[in-house]
């Protein structure tokens, strides 16, 4: 899957069958009826084996599931959740070529036309879009309003005005699809507006705050997976008459990694706990994502080193973890954005 | 005509992936704080029973376990993959195969089971006796080490794994069949079913309620680690090999 950069369709089917694609969705709508922590644990455990599969499940549950659940009306939820829980992959279309961190500078327009809106523009870096049948698209109904014109629209994959374009050939999480999504006179009805017109920016911020914890969980799983793949080998492999794992320098490396993973785990679970309790969690979520993505990149890098030559080959899974880890510091809010967010909260605490 | 009930006895054992340690006093294996799961061969038996139900050959799959309070966990997991009802006979005693078989006989009689499907052996003691003893006590035909099971016309046609290869036997039902590794691959429980299983009731009773004599028939004298592997020796000729084997008392 990594080599070809394509996810095995049967694997996606099984994610649906096992109930991973609608973890927090209610029983009646086809989900597992569990809470956020269950989703986080699922994302973490999947990432221990393959961060690409983990992000598929993460986006479905967080970026797609959360807005629909929070702001979707009854009709929209009843229309989409059963499909999202059984066979339809969803994606969250916010970023564009010219707007990543500066998300609200998005250029996609939504022109009112009677009871409809016509969307035009193109989105970039959209995870899951290669397999998606459902798209939450952010467009501006009136650029003179600035970000207050941004509105979220629910678009069916069968709509002739939406199509998936170029698929990125990436360094890591290669089997997770990251494509262009093109809106070409895409007609949607006003019933497909998610929540209120002009509130899209608010929804996006809120969703990304929670989604951040999901990415942190993915990076956490990745770090653990890298360590799990490394330890048995270095315990068994010997040089100079003793096992690699018994050399002090190496011991310091894996002790450090294990400690960082433990700290990361507590950050992730704490942010999750706060979210479930309905308490403020934005600062903690940003901290979790920032810290975890950094230690995961470090862990994967060190694991390749500890494994020695074999770590550098594709015969071992660790070089993939190393490549997969890089995206953690970039997507769903770059590390610099996380730092800015955290700084804002820290400063406020002292004012 | 479908069978009414299949009984699947299951045992809670140390998880197969755990690296077991012998207790310092050599009386057994350390089980404190160690991950416990359903005996893998019993999971295979459950899977087969559920498959028979899906084929319409069996109406109800009932699981039973004899063990401590925590053993209820394995029953919940099994109900999430298709077991309809489960029975938990609580005890902290470590029962030996004959005692287990005697208790199971009473369960079979109470449940009026048409077929008993269980794992060929438990991975903790590897006794491989319970199924056979149960068959004997019930005076039922038995087919052990099953790698394929077909039920038709009141008979079970079973392919058995034996030392020489495969043997196909036909047993008149009711019968006891013990599952071997290659019978099937157990399915994973779906999240929804795991949640649903939480709400199902388990029929719980204490071992004493069943009025069975469970006194042990044999004593475990000691449990030890296998001897550490010594280096091998290369021989130059067949004669040397024969001489070495004779010297080591093997021949």
PDB file of N, CA and C in Angstrom, chain A residues 17-20 27 31-32 34, chain B residues 188-192 195 198-199:
ATOM      1  N   UNK A  17     -16.960  -2.263   8.602  1.00  0.00           N
ATOM      2  CA  UNK A  17     -17.606  -3.419   9.226  1.00  0.00           C
ATOM      3  C   UNK A  17     -17.334  -3.517  10.712  1.00  0.00           C
ATOM      4  N   UNK A  18     -16.104  -3.184  11.092  1.00  0.00           N
ATOM      5  CA  UNK A  18     -15.767  -3.304  12.503  1.00  0.00           C
ATOM      6  C   UNK A  18     -16.354  -2.165  13.324  1.00  0.00           C
ATOM      7  N   UNK A  19     -16.978  -1.192  12.661  1.00  0.00           N
ATOM      8  CA  UNK A  19     -17.620  -0.106  13.383  1.00  0.00           C
ATOM      9  C   UNK A  19     -16.697   1.049  13.717  1.00  0.00           C
ATOM     10  N   UNK A  20     -15.513   1.122  13.042  1.00  0.00           N
ATOM     11  CA  UNK A  20     -14.569   2.180  13.390  1.00  0.00           C
ATOM     12  C   UNK A  20     -14.899   3.534  12.770  1.00  0.00           C
ATOM     13  N   UNK A  27     -26.249   4.907  18.166  1.00  0.00           N
ATOM     14  CA  UNK A  27     -26.734   3.579  17.794  1.00  0.00           C
ATOM     15  C   UNK A  27     -27.778   3.610  16.681  1.00  0.00           C
ATOM     16  N   UNK A  31     -24.090   4.008  14.315  1.00  0.00           N
ATOM     17  CA  UNK A  31     -22.757   4.086  14.900  1.00  0.00           C
ATOM     18  C   UNK A  31     -22.595   3.179  16.113  1.00  0.00           C
ATOM     19  N   UNK A  32     -21.453   3.336  16.779  1.00  0.00           N
ATOM     20  CA  UNK A  32     -21.182   2.474  17.922  1.00  0.00           C
ATOM     21  C   UNK A  32     -21.647   3.113  19.227  1.00  0.00           C
ATOM     22  N   UNK A  34     -20.334   5.316  21.187  1.00  0.00           N
ATOM     23  CA  UNK A  34     -19.325   5.459  22.236  1.00  0.00           C
ATOM     24  C   UNK A  34     -18.873   6.911  22.331  1.00  0.00           C
TER      25      UNK A  34
ATOM     26  N   UNK B 188     -13.200 -11.258  14.169  1.00  0.00           N
ATOM     27  CA  UNK B 188     -13.046 -10.200  15.162  1.00  0.00           C
ATOM     28  C   UNK B 188     -14.420  -9.658  15.517  1.00  0.00           C
ATOM     29  N   UNK B 189     -14.604  -9.311  16.770  1.00  0.00           N
ATOM     30  CA  UNK B 189     -15.901  -8.759  17.163  1.00  0.00           C
ATOM     31  C   UNK B 189     -16.006  -7.329  16.668  1.00  0.00           C
ATOM     32  N   UNK B 190     -17.190  -6.925  16.234  1.00  0.00           N
ATOM     33  CA  UNK B 190     -17.397  -5.548  15.803  1.00  0.00           C
ATOM     34  C   UNK B 190     -17.719  -4.694  17.022  1.00  0.00           C
ATOM     35  N   UNK B 191     -17.337  -3.418  16.952  1.00  0.00           N
ATOM     36  CA  UNK B 191     -17.550  -2.503  18.077  1.00  0.00           C
ATOM     37  C   UNK B 191     -18.978  -2.547  18.597  1.00  0.00           C
ATOM     38  N   UNK B 192     -19.933  -2.513  17.644  1.00  0.00           N
ATOM     39  CA  UNK B 192     -21.345  -2.498  18.032  1.00  0.00           C
ATOM     40  C   UNK B 192     -21.708  -3.729  18.840  1.00  0.00           C
ATOM     41  N   UNK B 195     -20.419  -3.707  22.343  1.00  0.00           N
ATOM     42  CA  UNK B 195     -21.265  -2.876  23.217  1.00  0.00           C
ATOM     43  C   UNK B 195     -22.550  -3.609  23.553  1.00  0.00           C
ATOM     44  N   UNK B 198     -22.302  -6.256  26.233  1.00  0.00           N
ATOM     45  CA  UNK B 198     -22.206  -5.737  27.616  1.00  0.00           C
ATOM     46  C   UNK B 198     -23.553  -5.844  28.309  1.00  0.00           C
ATOM     47  N   UNK B 199     -24.628  -5.672  27.501  1.00  0.00           N
ATOM     48  CA  UNK B 199     -25.955  -5.616  28.116  1.00  0.00           C
ATOM     49  C   UNK B 199     -26.591  -6.995  28.272  1.00  0.00           C
TER      50      UNK B 199
END
